[in-house]
Amino acid sequence: MSGAGRPKKTRYQIPRGMHDLLPEDLKYFQKIFDTCDRIASYYRFGRIETPILEQAELFTKGVGQSTDIIEKQMYALKTEGGDLLALRPEYTASVARAFIEKGMEVLSKPVKLWYFGPCFRHEKPQAGRYREFWQFGFEALGERNPVIDAQIIRLFLNILEELKLKNLMVQINSIGDPKCRAHYKKVLTRFLKSSQAGLCSDCKKRLKQNPLRTLDCKNEKCQAIISQGPQVLDYLCKECRAHFKEVLEFLDALKIPYRLNPYLVRGLDYYTKTVFEISCGNPSSELNQPLLSLVGGGRYDGLVKLLGGKDTPACGAAAGIERIADLMKEKEIKLKEEDLPKVFLVQLGNLARSKALILFEEFRKAKIPVYEAFSKDSLRAQLARADRFGVKYVLILGQKEVLEKKVILRDMKNGNQRTFRMGEIVEAVKTELKNNIK
Ligand code: AMP
């Protein structure tokens, strides 16, 4: 993310792949948060925040031991007490854990939860890819009906559209349930073995551990081989096929354009049936061309049971907040100007400084924003600053005014000055702002 001013070489440097979030970044984060919050209350999702540290096993079991996220990217640590903990690489497993542990299984379904916070993955840092990054996500637990899958996609599009992002593209696929997927895996493995020599070294490994992951390999040679291979949609069982068909029908009803992408599998083991991604890019680009993925999600009907809960179908997705904020900056999407103060409070001398401190608090209680420079002594320095801020009024509190319990109100445009009693100045400024500033 961006920085302020010229970077300085300091003794302590930020760890690789991490980034500071500065006020100019957090303005965008706040806008994204407010938009999520508004949408969440419309769709009746309640906010949840889980700890950043969880038992490492929650993720190895939930996300899957042989996925990149767990095998290569998880930050794990052993505590002095011998517990193996991990920084969360994503939220869904934690949400499912909390759902079971906090007794949410008895609530009326679907239980709808959303979150907004940092995640950690030890991957190679590059543009739009950080080792600490923030996600927001929405999860609906306890609902099998495909209407939820479509509604979650609609909800994420609504957030991105409210943030004024354009050229959004939904890619969708179904990877079936464990039964029909097992059959597809066998057929795919047989096919890949026959072309094994042409695969990259990663895919040769994937072939043994997680053959579905070969489908979204970025290597061109692998893509050429895979494009000739069997496609998962042709191997779905009757129920999974009907479910997927209904998801697509609901998307049509909601007028959401989508692309069927038979190579979309997503890197997490818990997905079943629907998987989708929302990316931002040129709508005419090729399917295999890398697009900036903003949102990833899908159905995870087996996760809650796998983690020790009841059989609970569920669906959800998560979005990368830095990527969205970076795009908003790149596209120069304007945020609403905050209400900047129109008044500057000048003080001269120690007595006036302490009175000005009190006055500043009175303006805060009256909800009137005021600039100050309490650490400055000279009138000139303070007026120069007031000038830089472009305020309409300056309040001057000097030695004489303090003794007379008065304050000077100076109109910066015409230089007119009026004197008010200290106890009346807040009201006087309020009236002045109301009458003279549109
Ligand atoms: P995933 O949890 O892998 O499904 O990712 C969901 C979304 O999180 C992606 O579409 C990205 O927007 C974002 N994301 C995932 N990994 C990173 C990362 N390392 N840095 C920044 N954003 C990320």
PDB file of N, CA and C in Angstrom, residues 169-175 184 215-218 223 226-227 231-233 244 248 258-266 273-279 285-291:
ATOM      1  N   MET A 169     -16.495  -9.507 -12.959  1.00  0.00           N
ATOM      2  CA  MET A 169     -16.853 -10.737 -13.656  1.00  0.00           C
ATOM      3  C   MET A 169     -16.990 -11.900 -12.669  1.00  0.00           C
ATOM      4  N   VAL A 170     -18.101 -12.610 -12.791  1.00  0.00           N
ATOM      5  CA  VAL A 170     -18.320 -13.778 -11.944  1.00  0.00           C
ATOM      6  C   VAL A 170     -17.936 -15.016 -12.739  1.00  0.00           C
ATOM      7  N   GLN A 171     -17.054 -15.821 -12.168  1.00  0.00           N
ATOM      8  CA  GLN A 171     -16.744 -17.124 -12.770  1.00  0.00           C
ATOM      9  C   GLN A 171     -17.262 -18.181 -11.812  1.00  0.00           C
ATOM     10  N   ILE A 172     -17.873 -19.201 -12.362  1.00  0.00           N
ATOM     11  CA  ILE A 172     -18.524 -20.170 -11.486  1.00  0.00           C
ATOM     12  C   ILE A 172     -18.329 -21.581 -12.024  1.00  0.00           C
ATOM     13  N   ASN A 173     -18.350 -22.531 -11.087  1.00  0.00           N
ATOM     14  CA  ASN A 173     -18.194 -23.941 -11.448  1.00  0.00           C
ATOM     15  C   ASN A 173     -18.826 -24.762 -10.329  1.00  0.00           C
ATOM     16  N   SER A 174     -19.033 -26.038 -10.576  1.00  0.00           N
ATOM     17  CA  SER A 174     -19.429 -26.924  -9.478  1.00  0.00           C
ATOM     18  C   SER A 174     -18.420 -28.053  -9.423  1.00  0.00           C
ATOM     19  N   ILE A 175     -17.916 -28.346  -8.215  1.00  0.00           N
ATOM     20  CA  ILE A 175     -16.945 -29.454  -8.108  1.00  0.00           C
ATOM     21  C   ILE A 175     -17.596 -30.674  -7.437  1.00  0.00           C
ATOM     22  N   TYR A 184     -14.704 -38.350 -10.444  1.00  0.00           N
ATOM     23  CA  TYR A 184     -14.038 -37.444 -11.394  1.00  0.00           C
ATOM     24  C   TYR A 184     -12.529 -37.456 -11.171  1.00  0.00           C
ATOM     25  N   LEU A 215      -5.935 -28.339 -12.265  1.00  0.00           N
ATOM     26  CA  LEU A 215      -6.845 -27.643 -13.186  1.00  0.00           C
ATOM     27  C   LEU A 215      -6.602 -26.144 -13.247  1.00  0.00           C
ATOM     28  N   ASP A 216      -6.193 -25.537 -12.115  1.00  0.00           N
ATOM     29  CA  ASP A 216      -5.962 -24.082 -12.185  1.00  0.00           C
ATOM     30  C   ASP A 216      -4.471 -23.736 -12.195  1.00  0.00           C
ATOM     31  N   CYS A 217      -3.635 -24.685 -12.662  1.00  0.00           N
ATOM     32  CA  CYS A 217      -2.197 -24.403 -12.795  1.00  0.00           C
ATOM     33  C   CYS A 217      -2.010 -23.297 -13.840  1.00  0.00           C
ATOM     34  N   LYS A 218      -1.072 -22.382 -13.548  1.00  0.00           N
ATOM     35  CA  LYS A 218      -0.874 -21.226 -14.448  1.00  0.00           C
ATOM     36  C   LYS A 218       0.095 -21.548 -15.592  1.00  0.00           C
ATOM     37  N   GLN A 223      -1.798 -26.148 -18.912  1.00  0.00           N
ATOM     38  CA  GLN A 223      -3.132 -25.708 -19.349  1.00  0.00           C
ATOM     39  C   GLN A 223      -3.516 -26.362 -20.678  1.00  0.00           C
ATOM     40  N   ILE A 226      -4.500 -29.915 -19.923  1.00  0.00           N
ATOM     41  CA  ILE A 226      -5.760 -29.998 -19.168  1.00  0.00           C
ATOM     42  C   ILE A 226      -6.973 -29.649 -20.039  1.00  0.00           C
ATOM     43  N   SER A 227      -6.757 -28.753 -20.993  1.00  0.00           N
ATOM     44  CA  SER A 227      -7.893 -28.365 -21.845  1.00  0.00           C
ATOM     45  C   SER A 227      -8.399 -29.539 -22.685  1.00  0.00           C
ATOM     46  N   GLN A 231     -13.921 -32.918 -17.990  1.00  0.00           N
ATOM     47  CA  GLN A 231     -14.377 -31.747 -17.223  1.00  0.00           C
ATOM     48  C   GLN A 231     -15.343 -32.166 -16.127  1.00  0.00           C
ATOM     49  N   VAL A 232     -15.166 -31.540 -14.979  1.00  0.00           N
ATOM     50  CA  VAL A 232     -15.893 -31.975 -13.780  1.00  0.00           C
ATOM     51  C   VAL A 232     -17.414 -31.922 -13.969  1.00  0.00           C
ATOM     52  N   LEU A 233     -17.920 -30.940 -14.709  1.00  0.00           N
ATOM     53  CA  LEU A 233     -19.377 -30.811 -14.853  1.00  0.00           C
ATOM     54  C   LEU A 233     -20.001 -32.054 -15.493  1.00  0.00           C
ATOM     55  N   PHE A 244     -26.630 -27.221  -9.113  1.00  0.00           N
ATOM     56  CA  PHE A 244     -25.884 -26.226  -9.881  1.00  0.00           C
ATOM     57  C   PHE A 244     -26.796 -25.518 -10.884  1.00  0.00           C
ATOM     58  N   LEU A 248     -27.584 -21.442 -11.175  1.00  0.00           N
ATOM     59  CA  LEU A 248     -27.473 -20.639 -12.405  1.00  0.00           C
ATOM     60  C   LEU A 248     -28.806 -19.981 -12.757  1.00  0.00           C
ATOM     61  N   TYR A 258     -22.496 -14.357 -15.819  1.00  0.00           N
ATOM     62  CA  TYR A 258     -21.432 -15.209 -15.247  1.00  0.00           C
ATOM     63  C   TYR A 258     -20.765 -15.973 -16.372  1.00  0.00           C
ATOM     64  N   ARG A 259     -19.589 -16.480 -16.058  1.00  0.00           N
ATOM     65  CA  ARG A 259     -18.900 -17.362 -16.999  1.00  0.00           C
ATOM     66  C   ARG A 259     -18.723 -18.705 -16.338  1.00  0.00           C
ATOM     67  N   LEU A 260     -19.091 -19.758 -17.044  1.00  0.00           N
ATOM     68  CA  LEU A 260     -18.813 -21.095 -16.511  1.00  0.00           C
ATOM     69  C   LEU A 260     -17.331 -21.334 -16.729  1.00  0.00           C
ATOM     70  N   ASN A 261     -16.612 -21.639 -15.670  1.00  0.00           N
ATOM     71  CA  ASN A 261     -15.184 -21.919 -15.816  1.00  0.00           C
ATOM     72  C   ASN A 261     -14.908 -23.328 -15.291  1.00  0.00           C
ATOM     73  N   PRO A 262     -14.772 -24.297 -16.195  1.00  0.00           N
ATOM     74  CA  PRO A 262     -14.604 -25.691 -15.750  1.00  0.00           C
ATOM     75  C   PRO A 262     -13.283 -25.935 -15.034  1.00  0.00           C
ATOM     76  N   TYR A 263     -12.371 -24.933 -15.092  1.00  0.00           N
ATOM     77  CA  TYR A 263     -11.072 -25.123 -14.429  1.00  0.00           C
ATOM     78  C   TYR A 263     -11.017 -24.478 -13.049  1.00  0.00           C
ATOM     79  N   LEU A 264     -12.120 -23.866 -12.655  1.00  0.00           N
ATOM     80  CA  LEU A 264     -12.131 -23.209 -11.341  1.00  0.00           C
ATOM     81  C   LEU A 264     -12.367 -24.262 -10.259  1.00  0.00           C
ATOM     82  N   VAL A 265     -11.366 -24.441  -9.377  1.00  0.00           N
ATOM     83  CA  VAL A 265     -11.547 -25.433  -8.308  1.00  0.00           C
ATOM     84  C   VAL A 265     -11.348 -24.809  -6.929  1.00  0.00           C
ATOM     85  N   ARG A 266     -10.589 -23.689  -6.870  1.00  0.00           N
ATOM     86  CA  ARG A 266     -10.266 -22.997  -5.620  1.00  0.00           C
ATOM     87  C   ARG A 266      -9.349 -23.877  -4.769  1.00  0.00           C
ATOM     88  N   LYS A 273     -19.770 -28.744  -4.298  1.00  0.00           N
ATOM     89  CA  LYS A 273     -20.717 -28.134  -5.248  1.00  0.00           C
ATOM     90  C   LYS A 273     -20.211 -26.768  -5.755  1.00  0.00           C
ATOM     91  N   THR A 274     -20.993 -25.704  -5.498  1.00  0.00           N
ATOM     92  CA  THR A 274     -20.672 -24.403  -6.107  1.00  0.00           C
ATOM     93  C   THR A 274     -19.324 -23.833  -5.649  1.00  0.00           C
ATOM     94  N   VAL A 275     -18.522 -23.396  -6.607  1.00  0.00           N
ATOM     95  CA  VAL A 275     -17.354 -22.559  -6.295  1.00  0.00           C
ATOM     96  C   VAL A 275     -17.416 -21.360  -7.234  1.00  0.00           C
ATOM     97  N   PHE A 276     -16.993 -20.207  -6.751  1.00  0.00           N
ATOM     98  CA  PHE A 276     -17.032 -19.022  -7.628  1.00  0.00           C
ATOM     99  C   PHE A 276     -15.946 -18.032  -7.272  1.00  0.00           C
ATOM    100  N   GLU A 277     -15.659 -17.172  -8.209  1.00  0.00           N
ATOM    101  CA  GLU A 277     -14.730 -16.068  -7.985  1.00  0.00           C
ATOM    102  C   GLU A 277     -15.307 -14.831  -8.637  1.00  0.00           C
ATOM    103  N   ILE A 278     -15.079 -13.691  -8.027  1.00  0.00           N
ATOM    104  CA  ILE A 278     -15.439 -12.428  -8.698  1.00  0.00           C
ATOM    105  C   ILE A 278     -14.130 -11.696  -8.933  1.00  0.00           C
ATOM    106  N   SER A 279     -13.901 -11.321 -10.170  1.00  0.00           N
ATOM    107  CA  SER A 279     -12.656 -10.610 -10.450  1.00  0.00           C
ATOM    108  C   SER A 279     -12.965  -9.334 -11.199  1.00  0.00           C
ATOM    109  N   SER A 285     -11.587 -10.740 -21.917  1.00  0.00           N
ATOM    110  CA  SER A 285     -10.341 -11.500 -21.784  1.00  0.00           C
ATOM    111  C   SER A 285     -10.609 -13.010 -21.803  1.00  0.00           C
ATOM    112  N   GLU A 286      -9.559 -13.756 -22.122  1.00  0.00           N
ATOM    113  CA  GLU A 286      -9.659 -15.220 -22.192  1.00  0.00           C
ATOM    114  C   GLU A 286      -9.871 -15.793 -20.792  1.00  0.00           C
ATOM    115  N   LEU A 287     -10.483 -16.985 -20.753  1.00  0.00           N
ATOM    116  CA  LEU A 287     -10.749 -17.616 -19.455  1.00  0.00           C
ATOM    117  C   LEU A 287      -9.484 -17.870 -18.641  1.00  0.00           C
ATOM    118  N   ASN A 288      -8.436 -18.314 -19.339  1.00  0.00           N
ATOM    119  CA  ASN A 288      -7.233 -18.697 -18.605  1.00  0.00           C
ATOM    120  C   ASN A 288      -6.310 -17.528 -18.280  1.00  0.00           C
ATOM    121  N   GLN A 289      -6.654 -16.358 -18.828  1.00  0.00           N
ATOM    122  CA  GLN A 289      -5.804 -15.195 -18.581  1.00  0.00           C
ATOM    123  C   GLN A 289      -5.956 -14.771 -17.119  1.00  0.00           C
ATOM    124  N   PRO A 290      -4.823 -14.560 -16.415  1.00  0.00           N
ATOM    125  CA  PRO A 290      -4.975 -14.223 -14.998  1.00  0.00           C
ATOM    126  C   PRO A 290      -5.679 -12.880 -14.807  1.00  0.00           C
ATOM    127  N   LEU A 291      -6.731 -12.901 -14.016  1.00  0.00           N
ATOM    128  CA  LEU A 291      -7.464 -11.679 -13.696  1.00  0.00           C
ATOM    129  C   LEU A 291      -7.227 -11.417 -12.225  1.00  0.00           C
TER     130      LEU A 291
END
